[in-house]
Amino acid sequence: MSDERLSRRRLLQSALVGFAAVPAAALLPREARAATPLSESDPAAKSLGYVTDARKVVAATNPTFKPGQSCANCIQYGGAAGAAEGKCTIFPNHTVKAAGWCKVWVPKPA
Ligand code: SF4
């Protein structure tokens, strides 16, 4: 066997070992991965002022907030009517609480 064939074999073996080390979940399309509940301490959530309960919104620091606004009536929310939580297009790997709120809230069209 030539050195060239040997090195090709080694390269292939290394590639296979590397492929095996990739977690299976990383190979799934984003939509197929299980979404986890969004935490208020998540850096992205914090930057947008996400809270799991809109009643906890501090109006002084969130002047756009109006009582009655919540994820359930936000255009970004994809949860089923009456569900406690659902997907949000702003946080694609997470679910948000229907009663939650963040600074990106935009009303759902009537
Ligand atoms: Fe809730 Fe809308 Fe903010 Fe998503 S964008 S977290 S649905 S208020």
XYZ file of C-alpha atoms and ligand atoms in Angstrom:
118
model
C 0.000 0.000 0.000
C 1.398 3.387 -0.934
C 1.889 6.252 1.509
C -0.707 8.241 -0.443
C -3.382 5.554 0.108
C -2.440 5.319 3.751
C -2.789 9.016 4.281
C -6.170 9.000 2.496
C -7.314 6.198 4.770
C -6.130 8.086 7.827
C -7.866 11.240 6.625
C -11.119 9.329 6.118
C -10.839 7.711 9.543
C -10.220 11.083 11.156
C -13.220 12.555 9.382
C -15.436 9.707 10.568
C -14.236 10.073 14.147
C -14.871 13.816 13.964
C -18.357 13.275 12.537
C -19.169 10.793 15.325
C -18.216 13.437 17.900
C -20.892 15.870 16.639
C -23.943 15.620 18.913
C -26.900 14.186 17.037
C -29.082 17.131 18.063
C -26.753 19.510 16.241
C -27.561 17.735 12.981
C -31.304 18.200 13.327
C -32.966 21.155 11.640
C -33.670 23.997 14.066
C -37.420 23.303 13.904
C -36.927 19.685 14.998
C -34.998 20.556 18.156
C -37.006 20.781 21.324
C -37.534 24.383 22.397
C -36.774 25.107 26.034
C -38.623 27.664 28.153
C -37.040 31.099 27.929
C -35.511 32.222 31.199
C -35.679 35.861 32.280
C -31.938 35.560 33.019
C -31.094 34.559 29.438
C -28.894 37.384 28.060
C -31.097 37.893 24.987
C -34.230 37.885 27.152
C -32.667 40.387 29.546
C -31.690 42.712 26.721
C -35.316 42.816 25.563
C -36.777 43.052 29.065
C -38.581 39.707 28.827
C -40.637 38.757 31.863
C -42.711 35.610 32.290
C -45.565 37.651 33.772
C -46.501 40.978 32.165
C -47.826 42.159 35.535
C -44.174 42.356 36.631
C -43.239 44.893 33.931
C -41.792 48.039 35.476
C -43.599 50.825 33.633
C -40.941 53.413 34.533
C -38.265 51.539 32.581
C -40.654 50.259 29.877
C -42.691 53.309 28.800
C -44.123 51.494 25.756
C -45.807 48.886 27.943
C -49.555 49.181 28.349
C -51.657 46.958 30.616
C -53.235 44.153 28.596
C -50.145 43.551 26.464
C -48.748 40.020 26.709
C -47.094 37.426 24.534
C -50.493 35.855 23.861
C -51.594 38.955 21.916
C -48.216 39.703 20.283
C -47.699 39.189 16.554
C -44.478 37.228 17.257
C -46.281 34.621 19.375
C -47.067 31.242 17.840
C -48.698 29.447 20.747
C -52.168 27.927 20.426
C -55.082 29.905 21.837
C -55.407 29.146 25.539
C -51.972 27.519 25.808
C -49.774 28.589 28.722
C -46.740 28.980 26.478
C -45.683 28.860 22.866
C -42.985 29.663 20.350
C -41.843 33.209 19.641
C -40.082 34.189 16.432
C -37.723 36.474 18.366
C -36.447 33.592 20.530
C -36.534 30.658 18.063
C -34.967 28.046 20.374
C -37.299 28.766 23.270
C -40.893 28.941 24.305
C -42.282 32.014 26.018
C -45.110 32.302 28.509
C -48.457 33.446 27.090
C -48.624 35.818 30.073
C -45.111 37.131 29.390
C -43.958 40.308 27.687
C -40.872 41.940 26.156
C -39.957 45.258 24.510
C -40.541 43.841 21.009
C -44.278 43.420 21.638
C -46.381 44.322 18.597
C -50.142 43.711 18.532
C -51.509 40.759 16.616
C -53.720 41.918 13.773
C -57.387 41.710 14.705
Fe -43.592 37.792 23.922
Fe -43.877 39.122 21.646
Fe -41.735 39.521 23.159
Fe -42.015 37.216 21.860
S -41.757 39.266 20.945
S -41.387 37.471 24.002
S -44.235 36.921 21.954
S -43.867 40.021 23.687
